[in-house]
XYZ file of C-alpha atoms in Angstrom:
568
model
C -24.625 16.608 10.262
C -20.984 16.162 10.524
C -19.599 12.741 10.958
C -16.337 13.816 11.987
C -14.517 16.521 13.771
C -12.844 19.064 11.672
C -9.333 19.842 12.214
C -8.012 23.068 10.596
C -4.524 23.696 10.269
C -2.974 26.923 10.612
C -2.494 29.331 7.767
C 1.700 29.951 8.478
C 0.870 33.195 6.027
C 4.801 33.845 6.206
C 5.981 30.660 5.508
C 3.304 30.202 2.450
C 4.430 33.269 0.936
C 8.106 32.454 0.581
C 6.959 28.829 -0.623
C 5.256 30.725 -3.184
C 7.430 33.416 -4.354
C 10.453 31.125 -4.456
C 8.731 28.294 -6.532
C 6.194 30.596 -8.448
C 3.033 27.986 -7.460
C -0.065 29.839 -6.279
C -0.226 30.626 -2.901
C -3.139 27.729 -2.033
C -1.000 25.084 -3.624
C 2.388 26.603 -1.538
C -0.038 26.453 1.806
C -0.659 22.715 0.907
C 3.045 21.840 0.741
C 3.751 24.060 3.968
C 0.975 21.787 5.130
C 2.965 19.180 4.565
C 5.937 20.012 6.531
C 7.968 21.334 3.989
C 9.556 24.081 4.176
C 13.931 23.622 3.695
C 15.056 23.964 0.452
C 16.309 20.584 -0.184
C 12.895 18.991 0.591
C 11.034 21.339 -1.449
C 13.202 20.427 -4.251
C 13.011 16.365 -3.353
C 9.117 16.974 -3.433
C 8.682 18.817 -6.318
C 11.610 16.925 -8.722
C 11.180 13.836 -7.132
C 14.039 12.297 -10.407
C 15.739 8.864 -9.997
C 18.991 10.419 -9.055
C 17.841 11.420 -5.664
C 17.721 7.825 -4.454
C 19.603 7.339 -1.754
C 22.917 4.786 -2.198
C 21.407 1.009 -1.690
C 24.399 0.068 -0.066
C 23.200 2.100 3.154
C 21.159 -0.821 4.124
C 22.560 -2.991 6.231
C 23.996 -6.217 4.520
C 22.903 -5.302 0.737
C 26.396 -5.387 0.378
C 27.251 -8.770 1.388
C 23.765 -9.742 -0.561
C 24.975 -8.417 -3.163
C 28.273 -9.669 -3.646
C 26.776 -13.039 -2.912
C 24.316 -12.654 -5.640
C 26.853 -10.963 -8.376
C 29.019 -14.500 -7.531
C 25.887 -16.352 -8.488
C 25.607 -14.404 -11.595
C 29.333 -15.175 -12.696
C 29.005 -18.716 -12.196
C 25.452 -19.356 -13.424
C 24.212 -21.332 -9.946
C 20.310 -21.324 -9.756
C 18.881 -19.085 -7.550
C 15.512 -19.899 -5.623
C 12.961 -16.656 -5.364
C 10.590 -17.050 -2.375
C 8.199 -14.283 -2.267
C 4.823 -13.126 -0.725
C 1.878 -14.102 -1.960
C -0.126 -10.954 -2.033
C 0.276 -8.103 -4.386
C 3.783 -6.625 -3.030
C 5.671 -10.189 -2.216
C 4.298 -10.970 -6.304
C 5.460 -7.964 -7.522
C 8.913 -8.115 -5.859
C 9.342 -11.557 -6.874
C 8.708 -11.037 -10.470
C 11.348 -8.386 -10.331
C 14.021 -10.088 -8.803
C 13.151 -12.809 -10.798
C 13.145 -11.131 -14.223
C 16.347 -8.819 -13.401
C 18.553 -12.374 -12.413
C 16.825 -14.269 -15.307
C 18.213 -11.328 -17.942
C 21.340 -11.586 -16.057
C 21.562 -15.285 -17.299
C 20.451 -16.848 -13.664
C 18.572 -20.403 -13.823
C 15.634 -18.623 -11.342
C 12.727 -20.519 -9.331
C 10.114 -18.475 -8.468
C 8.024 -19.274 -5.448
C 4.953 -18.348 -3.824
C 3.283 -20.225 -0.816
C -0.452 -21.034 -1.080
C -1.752 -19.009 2.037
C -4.886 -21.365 2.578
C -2.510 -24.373 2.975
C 0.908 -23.246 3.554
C 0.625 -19.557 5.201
C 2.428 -16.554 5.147
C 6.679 -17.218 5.307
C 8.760 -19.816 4.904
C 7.434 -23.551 5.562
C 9.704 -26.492 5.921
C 7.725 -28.819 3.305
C 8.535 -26.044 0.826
C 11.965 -25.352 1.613
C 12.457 -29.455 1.620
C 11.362 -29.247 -2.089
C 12.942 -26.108 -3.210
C 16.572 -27.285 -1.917
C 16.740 -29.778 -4.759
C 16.547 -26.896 -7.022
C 18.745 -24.437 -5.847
C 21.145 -23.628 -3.001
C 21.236 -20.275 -2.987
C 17.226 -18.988 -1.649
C 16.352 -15.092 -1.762
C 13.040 -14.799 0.000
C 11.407 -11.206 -0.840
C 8.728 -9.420 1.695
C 9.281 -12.137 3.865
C 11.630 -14.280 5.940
C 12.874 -11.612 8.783
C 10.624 -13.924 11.701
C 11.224 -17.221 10.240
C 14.165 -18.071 12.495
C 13.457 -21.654 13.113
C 13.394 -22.100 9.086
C 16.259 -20.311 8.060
C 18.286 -22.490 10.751
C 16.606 -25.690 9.409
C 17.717 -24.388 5.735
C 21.411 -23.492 6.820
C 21.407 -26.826 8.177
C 20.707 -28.417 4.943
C 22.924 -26.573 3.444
C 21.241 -24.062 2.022
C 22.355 -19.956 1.790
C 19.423 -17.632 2.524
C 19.401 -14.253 2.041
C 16.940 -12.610 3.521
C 15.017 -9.466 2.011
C 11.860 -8.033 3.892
C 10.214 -4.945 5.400
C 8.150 -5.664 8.027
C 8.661 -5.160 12.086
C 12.046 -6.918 12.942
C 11.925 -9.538 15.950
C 14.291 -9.044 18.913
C 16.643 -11.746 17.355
C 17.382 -11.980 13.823
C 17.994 -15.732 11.761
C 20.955 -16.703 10.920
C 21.111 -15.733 7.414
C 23.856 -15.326 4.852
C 22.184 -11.729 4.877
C 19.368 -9.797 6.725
C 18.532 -6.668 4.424
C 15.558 -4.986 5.903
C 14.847 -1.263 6.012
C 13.465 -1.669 9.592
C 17.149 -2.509 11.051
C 18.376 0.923 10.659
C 17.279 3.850 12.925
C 13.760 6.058 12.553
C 13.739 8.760 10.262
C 16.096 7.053 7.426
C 14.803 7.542 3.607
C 14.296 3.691 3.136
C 12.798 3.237 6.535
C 9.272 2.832 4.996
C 9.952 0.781 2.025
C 7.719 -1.901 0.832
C 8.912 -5.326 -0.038
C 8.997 -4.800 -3.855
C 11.346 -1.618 -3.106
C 14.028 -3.660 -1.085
C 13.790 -6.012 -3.762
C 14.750 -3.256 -6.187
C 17.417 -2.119 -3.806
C 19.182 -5.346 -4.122
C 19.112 -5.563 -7.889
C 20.263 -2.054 -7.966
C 23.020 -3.508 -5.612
C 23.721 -6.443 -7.865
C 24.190 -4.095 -10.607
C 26.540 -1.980 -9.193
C 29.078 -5.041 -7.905
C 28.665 -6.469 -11.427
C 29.941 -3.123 -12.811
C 32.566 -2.378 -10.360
C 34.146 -5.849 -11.661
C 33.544 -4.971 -15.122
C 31.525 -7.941 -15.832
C 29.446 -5.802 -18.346
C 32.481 -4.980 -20.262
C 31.210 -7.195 -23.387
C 26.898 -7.255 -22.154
C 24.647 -5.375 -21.887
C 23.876 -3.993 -18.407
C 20.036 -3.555 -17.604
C 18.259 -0.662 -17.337
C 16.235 -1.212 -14.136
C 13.794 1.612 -14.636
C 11.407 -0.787 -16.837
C 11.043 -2.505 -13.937
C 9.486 0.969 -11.940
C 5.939 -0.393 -12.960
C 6.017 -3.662 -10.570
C 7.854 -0.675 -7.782
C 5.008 1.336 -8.295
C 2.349 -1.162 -8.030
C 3.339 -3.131 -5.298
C 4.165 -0.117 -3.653
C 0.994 1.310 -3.695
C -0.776 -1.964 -2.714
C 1.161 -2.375 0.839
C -0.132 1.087 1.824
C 3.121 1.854 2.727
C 3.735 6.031 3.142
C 4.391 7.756 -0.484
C 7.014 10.179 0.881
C 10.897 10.147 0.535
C 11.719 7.631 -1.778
C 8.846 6.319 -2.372
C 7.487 8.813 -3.686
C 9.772 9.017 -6.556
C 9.494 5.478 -7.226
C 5.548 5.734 -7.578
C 5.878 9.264 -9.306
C 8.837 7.437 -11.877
C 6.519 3.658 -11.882
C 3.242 5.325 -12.852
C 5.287 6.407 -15.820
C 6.494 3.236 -16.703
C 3.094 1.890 -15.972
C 2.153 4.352 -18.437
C 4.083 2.629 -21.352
C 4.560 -0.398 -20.365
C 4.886 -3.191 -22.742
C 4.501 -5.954 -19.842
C 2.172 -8.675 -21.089
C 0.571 -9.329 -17.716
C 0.274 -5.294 -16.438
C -1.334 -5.006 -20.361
C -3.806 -7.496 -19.735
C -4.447 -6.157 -16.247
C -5.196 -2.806 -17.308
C -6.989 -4.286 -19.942
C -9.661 -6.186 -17.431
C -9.254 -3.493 -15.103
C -10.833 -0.850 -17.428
C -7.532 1.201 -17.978
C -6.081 0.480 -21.180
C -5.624 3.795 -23.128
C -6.578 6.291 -19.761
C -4.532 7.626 -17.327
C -3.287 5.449 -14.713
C -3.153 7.616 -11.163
C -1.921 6.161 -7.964
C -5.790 4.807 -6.764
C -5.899 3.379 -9.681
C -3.335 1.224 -8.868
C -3.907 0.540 -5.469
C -8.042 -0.146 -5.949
C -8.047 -1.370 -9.248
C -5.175 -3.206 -10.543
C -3.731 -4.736 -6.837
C -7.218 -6.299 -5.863
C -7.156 -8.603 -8.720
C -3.805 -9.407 -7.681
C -4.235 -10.059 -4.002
C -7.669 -11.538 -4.825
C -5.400 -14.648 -6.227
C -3.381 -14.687 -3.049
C -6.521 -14.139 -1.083
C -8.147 -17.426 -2.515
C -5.054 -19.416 -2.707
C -4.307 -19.051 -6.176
C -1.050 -16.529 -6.242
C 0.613 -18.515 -8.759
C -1.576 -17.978 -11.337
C -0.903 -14.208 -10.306
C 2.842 -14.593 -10.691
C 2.775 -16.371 -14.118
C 0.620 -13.279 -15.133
C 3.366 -10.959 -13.954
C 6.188 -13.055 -15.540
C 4.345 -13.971 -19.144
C 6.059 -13.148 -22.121
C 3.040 -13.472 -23.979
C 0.136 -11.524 -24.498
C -2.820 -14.083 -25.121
C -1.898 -16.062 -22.446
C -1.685 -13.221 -20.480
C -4.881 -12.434 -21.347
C -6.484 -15.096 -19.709
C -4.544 -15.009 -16.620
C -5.903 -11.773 -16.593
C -9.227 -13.072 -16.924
C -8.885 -15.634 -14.253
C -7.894 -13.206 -11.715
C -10.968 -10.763 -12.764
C -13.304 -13.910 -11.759
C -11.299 -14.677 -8.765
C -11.470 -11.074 -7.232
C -15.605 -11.453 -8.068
C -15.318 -14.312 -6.005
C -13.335 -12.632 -3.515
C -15.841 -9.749 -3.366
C -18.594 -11.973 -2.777
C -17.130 -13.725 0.408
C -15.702 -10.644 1.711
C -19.297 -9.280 1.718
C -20.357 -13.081 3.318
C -17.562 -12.811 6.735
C -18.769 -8.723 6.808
C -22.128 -9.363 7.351
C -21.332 -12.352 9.656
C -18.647 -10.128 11.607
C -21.326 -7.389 12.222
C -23.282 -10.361 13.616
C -20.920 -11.371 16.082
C -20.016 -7.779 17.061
C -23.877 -6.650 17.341
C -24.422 -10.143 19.748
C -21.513 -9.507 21.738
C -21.708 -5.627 22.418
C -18.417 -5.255 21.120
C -18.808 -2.242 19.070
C -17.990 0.300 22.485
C -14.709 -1.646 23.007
C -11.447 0.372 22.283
C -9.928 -2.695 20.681
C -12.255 -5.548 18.830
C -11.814 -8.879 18.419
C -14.653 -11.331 16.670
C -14.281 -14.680 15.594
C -16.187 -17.356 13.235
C -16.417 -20.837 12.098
C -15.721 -20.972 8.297
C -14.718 -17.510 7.751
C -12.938 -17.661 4.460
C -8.868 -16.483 6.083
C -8.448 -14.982 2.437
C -10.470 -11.746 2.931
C -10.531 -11.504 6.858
C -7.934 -8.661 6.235
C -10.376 -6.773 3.928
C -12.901 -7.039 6.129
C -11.196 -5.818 8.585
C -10.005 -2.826 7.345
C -13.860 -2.237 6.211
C -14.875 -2.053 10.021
C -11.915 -0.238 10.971
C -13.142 2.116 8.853
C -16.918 1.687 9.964
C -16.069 1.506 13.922
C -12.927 3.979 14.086
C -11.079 0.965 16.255
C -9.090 -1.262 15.641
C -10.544 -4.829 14.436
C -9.419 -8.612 14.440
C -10.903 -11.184 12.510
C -10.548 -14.666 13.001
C -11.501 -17.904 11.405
C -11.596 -20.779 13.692
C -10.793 -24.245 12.852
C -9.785 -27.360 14.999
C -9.475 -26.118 17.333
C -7.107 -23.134 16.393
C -7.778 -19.378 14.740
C -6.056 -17.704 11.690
C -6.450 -13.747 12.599
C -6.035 -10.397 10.538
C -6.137 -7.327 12.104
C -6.323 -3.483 11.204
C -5.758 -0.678 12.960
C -6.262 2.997 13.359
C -3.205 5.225 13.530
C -3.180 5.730 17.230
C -2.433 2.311 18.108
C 0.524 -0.232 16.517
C -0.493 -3.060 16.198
C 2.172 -4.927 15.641
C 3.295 -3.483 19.225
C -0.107 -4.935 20.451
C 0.511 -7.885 19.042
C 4.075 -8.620 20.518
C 2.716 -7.573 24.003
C 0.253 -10.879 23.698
C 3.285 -13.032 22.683
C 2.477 -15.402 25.019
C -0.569 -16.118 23.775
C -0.087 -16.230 20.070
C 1.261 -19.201 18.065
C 2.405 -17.337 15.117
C 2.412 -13.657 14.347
C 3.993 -10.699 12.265
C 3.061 -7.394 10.243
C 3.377 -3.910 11.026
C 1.776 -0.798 12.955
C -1.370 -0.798 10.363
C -1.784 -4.568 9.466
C -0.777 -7.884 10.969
C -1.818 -11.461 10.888
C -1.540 -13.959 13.501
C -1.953 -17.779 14.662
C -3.605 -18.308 18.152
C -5.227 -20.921 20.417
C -9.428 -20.529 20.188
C -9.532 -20.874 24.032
C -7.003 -17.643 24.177
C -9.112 -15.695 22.038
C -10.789 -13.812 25.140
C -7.186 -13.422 26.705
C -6.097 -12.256 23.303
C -8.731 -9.393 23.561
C -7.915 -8.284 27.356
C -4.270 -8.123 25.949
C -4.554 -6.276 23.507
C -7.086 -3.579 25.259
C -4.324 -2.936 27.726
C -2.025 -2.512 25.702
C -4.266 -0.262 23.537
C -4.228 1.425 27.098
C -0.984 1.996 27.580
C 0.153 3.533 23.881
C -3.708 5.619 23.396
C -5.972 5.908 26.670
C -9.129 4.194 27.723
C -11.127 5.168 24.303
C -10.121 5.452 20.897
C -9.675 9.334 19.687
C -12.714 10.434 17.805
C -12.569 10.117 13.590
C -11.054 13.457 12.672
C -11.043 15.149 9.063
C -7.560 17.445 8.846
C -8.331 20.487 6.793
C -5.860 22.101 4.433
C -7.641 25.258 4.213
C -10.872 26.959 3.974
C -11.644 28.245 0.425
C -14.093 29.702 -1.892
C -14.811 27.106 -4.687
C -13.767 29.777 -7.380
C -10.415 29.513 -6.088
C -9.902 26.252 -7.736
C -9.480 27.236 -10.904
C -7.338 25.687 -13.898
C -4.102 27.023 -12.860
C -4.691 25.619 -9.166
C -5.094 21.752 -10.879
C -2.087 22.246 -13.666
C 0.070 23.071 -10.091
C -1.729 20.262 -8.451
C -0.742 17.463 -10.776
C 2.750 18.118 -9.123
C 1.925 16.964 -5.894
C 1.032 13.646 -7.089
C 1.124 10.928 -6.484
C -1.122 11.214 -3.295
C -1.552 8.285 -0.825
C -0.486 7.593 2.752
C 1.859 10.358 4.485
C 0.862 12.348 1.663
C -2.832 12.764 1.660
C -5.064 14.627 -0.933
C -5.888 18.117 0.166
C -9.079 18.639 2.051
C -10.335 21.746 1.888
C -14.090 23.399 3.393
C -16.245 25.741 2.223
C -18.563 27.140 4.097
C -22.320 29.065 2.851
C -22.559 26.329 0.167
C -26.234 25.411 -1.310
C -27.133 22.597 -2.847
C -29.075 22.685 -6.369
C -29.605 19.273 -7.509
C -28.598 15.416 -6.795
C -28.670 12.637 -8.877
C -28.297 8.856 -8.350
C -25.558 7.325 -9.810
C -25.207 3.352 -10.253
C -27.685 2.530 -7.270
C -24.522 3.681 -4.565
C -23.517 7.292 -5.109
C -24.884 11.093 -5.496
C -23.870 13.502 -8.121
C -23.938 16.959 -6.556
C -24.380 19.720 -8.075
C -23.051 22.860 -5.752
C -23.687 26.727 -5.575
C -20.852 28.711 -3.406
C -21.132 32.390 -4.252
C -21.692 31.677 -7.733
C -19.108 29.369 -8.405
C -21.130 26.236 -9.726
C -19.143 22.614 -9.173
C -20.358 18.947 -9.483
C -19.046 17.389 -6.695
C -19.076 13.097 -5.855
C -20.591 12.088 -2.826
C -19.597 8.328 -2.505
C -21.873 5.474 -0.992
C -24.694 9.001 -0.410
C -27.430 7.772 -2.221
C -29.378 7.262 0.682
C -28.567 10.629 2.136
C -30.615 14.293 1.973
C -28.005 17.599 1.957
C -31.648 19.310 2.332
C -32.348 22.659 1.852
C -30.613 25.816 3.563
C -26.418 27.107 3.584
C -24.703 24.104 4.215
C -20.618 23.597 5.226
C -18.523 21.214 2.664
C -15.289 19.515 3.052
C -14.341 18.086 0.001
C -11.089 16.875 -2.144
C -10.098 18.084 -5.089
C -8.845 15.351 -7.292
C -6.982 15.867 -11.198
C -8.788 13.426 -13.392
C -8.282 12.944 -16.962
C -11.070 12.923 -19.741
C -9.927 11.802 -23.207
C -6.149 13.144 -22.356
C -6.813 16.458 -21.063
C -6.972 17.564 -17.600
C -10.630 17.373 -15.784
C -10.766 18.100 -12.220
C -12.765 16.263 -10.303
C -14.406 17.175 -6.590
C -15.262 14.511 -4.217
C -17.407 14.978 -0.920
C -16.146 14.469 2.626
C -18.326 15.371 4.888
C -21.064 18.071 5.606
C -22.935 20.219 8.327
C -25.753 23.220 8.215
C -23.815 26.211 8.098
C -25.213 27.261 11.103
């Protein structure tokens, strides 16, 4: 029976029909963009030609400018810059980018990455004690915008900080040389949903541009930032950040670039990863090639990750690459470990029926408590914190479900956190074991206050109800322009109802291979994680998402199932 509630939108026949007509796409492809809230002109065009020259100017971010000039002054005179990035896939991605783009530019760089087992996410004072001896100029990237008290320790010393992140901005900003963070300007702008690796792009972009308005490339060469889309797209797509607006077109433009890339350490990723010589589509990168990364930052081992992104050369790359494959088996192996133990704990403490969960453990490995998370988010349709208590303290990660922000829940329990940061989806914190119980009172009232008493039940938005002939080959060659697909702009979902099955298959232990009957119209269809699971006998109602694969460089659409009912 149906695990979810089905959600159909309406048809809008009018409004699909001039979608249609005026960009000649079949109508079912025109009802999925009207779906998607598009319906002027100008967005239509954005969607569909989503080309480099639609970015908006950089320099409408608050203080890129003054980061920019600051950095172009750097440039002139040669001083050494300090890079202090993230350590999972995004912060890695950024830094390599900002740290190749100064480094062609001539800049002494230092590249650094905090060990999250040891150090934790942001800036620490041991680090910033060692990295002033290197540099005085520090550009921290997808990170920095809460670390008040050590940007006013660094200024003390001396030190110039400019400040590049994305995530929620605290009620008072540090006292940086420069703040430049998407989330400063109002709701609704095109960079408002950046990741870190984007900003980081903006200010090279912005570097660029103040280096050419002085003429400084009169007699050198001036980069050409686009081979630097593939780390965009990639740490893009690993921050689950939404693919509309801009970055859409810097996915759609990166998984070009990932495409060709001649990047030692994306060659040897693809390479472990399975993808050399295929088709690299947006889940690829965000379930194949950004584990392996964030499995390195996950088990305290980022830097390895970052010399992988910043090699030069390929057999060294190679087994970086290599290293990071074993690490993310590793990874997957004490993920499954704090899972089972966190179903435990939930199951012991009757904490599954609560709108908001919270569930702690001694020796819960803090690298994949985010991971696991998300897993019972998933599982429980709630959201879920994990925490790993030691000494006395906990490390938390938490995950969330649309309704609720979490980093809203979050700041309402101020009082009782330590440490804490992230955004609506994701956030980690720092908290007192004996506030854990306060910590999940707070954050059920405030779960309250922004969604009701329960959470809303898991819902499965329909595009449209079709007849599985309709998907035909000119319905997937229209498709592919809707890529890339990802959050805020979700693969279609579509339901068909009178459908039998035929046959089902086992594949690798996990999944069922489907073979379906709707009025004719035979389709194999992917049921994921089904392979303990009957469709039975009898006209049965599908939803299901048509996906455009690739098989040997042609076009192979692929179907995968959603959900299912008895027609009846």
């Amino acid at each position: 029976m149906r695990r979810k509630v089905w959600r159909l939108l309406p048809e809008r026949p009018e409004q699909v029909a001039w979608v249609s007509a005026r960009h000649r796409l079949p109508r079912l492809v025109a009802r999925l963009l009207v779906n998607r809230g598009l319906l002027e002109e100008a967005d239509l065009l954005a969607y569909l030609e989503p080309s480099l020259n639609r970015l908006s100017s950089p320099f409408d971010l608050p203080d890129l400018g003054a980061a920019a000039r600051r950095l172009a002054r750097a440039v002139r005179r040669r001083e050494p810059v300090v890079i202090y990035g993230d350590y999972d896939a995004d912060g890695l991605t950024a830094t390599a980018l900002l740290s190749g783009f100064l480094t062609e530019l001539g800049v002494p760089c230092v590249s650094y990455v905090p060990d999250r087992l040891t150090e934790g996410y942001g800036l620490n004072l041991p680090a910033l004690r060692r990295l002033k001896e290197q540099g005085r100029l520090l550009v921290t990237v997808d990170c920095g915008v809460s670390d008040r008290e050590e940007v006013a320790w660094a200024a003390a010393q001396g030190l110039e900080v400019i400040i590049t992140d994305h995530h929620e901005v605290p009620e008072e900003l540090p006292a940086a040389l420069a703040v430049v963070n998407p989330k400063r300007v109002a709701g609704g702008h095109p960079f408002d949903a950046l990741a870190g690796v984007g900003v980081a792009l903006l200010l090279a972009l912005g570097v660029r541009a103040e280096l050419r308005a002085q003429g400084w490339f009169g007699r050198r060469p001036e980069p050409n930032l686009r081979k630097y889309l593939d780390l965009v797209a990639l740490g893009t797509a690993a921050d689950v950040v939404p693919v509309v607006g801009e970055n859409r077109i810097l996915v759609r433009q990166g998984l070009k670039v990932v495409e060709e890339t001649r990047r030692p350490g994306l060659l040897a990723l693809k390479e472990v990863a399975g993808l050399n010589g295929r088709h690299v589509s947006f889940r690829d990168l965000a379930f194949r090639l950004a584990p392996r990364l964030n499995a390195a930052g996950r088990l305290g081992q980022a830097r390895g990750a970052l010399a992988l992104l910043l090699s030069g050369e390929m057999a060294q790359a190679r087994l970086q690459a290599q290293q990071l494959n074993q690490l993310n088996r590793q990874r997957q192996t004490l993920e499954e470990k704090v899972l089972k133990e966190a179903w435990q704990v939930i199951r012991s403490r009757d904490l599954a029926a609560r709108p908001v969960i919270v569930a702690a453990g001694a020796g819960w490995h803090p690298g994949v408590l985010g991971i696991a998370a998300a897993r019972l988010t998933e599982d429980l349709g709630r959201p879920v914190a994990l925490v790993s208590l030691e000494g006395g303290r906990g490390r938390g990660s938490a995950r969330s479900i649309p309704a609720f922000h979490l980093f809203e829940g979050l700041n309402a329990c101020r009082h009782l956190l330590l440490k804490y940061g992230g955004h609506a989806a994701a956030a980690g914190f720092l908290v007192p074991a004996d506030h854990l119980d306060a910590l999940q009172a707070g954050l059920e009232a405030d779960f309250q206050r922004q969604v009701g008493r329960e959470p809303p039940p898991p819902a499965l938005t329909l595009d449209a109800e079709v007849g599985l002939a309709e998907l035909d080959e000119e319905f997937f060659i229209h498709l592919e322009r809707l890529r890339p697909f990802g959050p805020g702009n979700p693969e279609p979902v579509f339901a068909a109802r009178g459908v039998r099955c035929l046959a089902a298959r086992v594949v690798n232990d996990r999944h069922l291979k489907l073979t379906l009957d709707h009025q004719g119209c035979l389709r194999e269809v992917m049921f994921f994680d089904g392979a303990g699971q009957s469709l039975g006998e009898g006209l049965l109602e599908v939803a299901f998402s048509p996906r455009v694969g690739y098989f040997q460089g042609r076009l192979a659409p692929e179907y995968l199932l959603l959900d299912w009912g008895r027609a009846d």
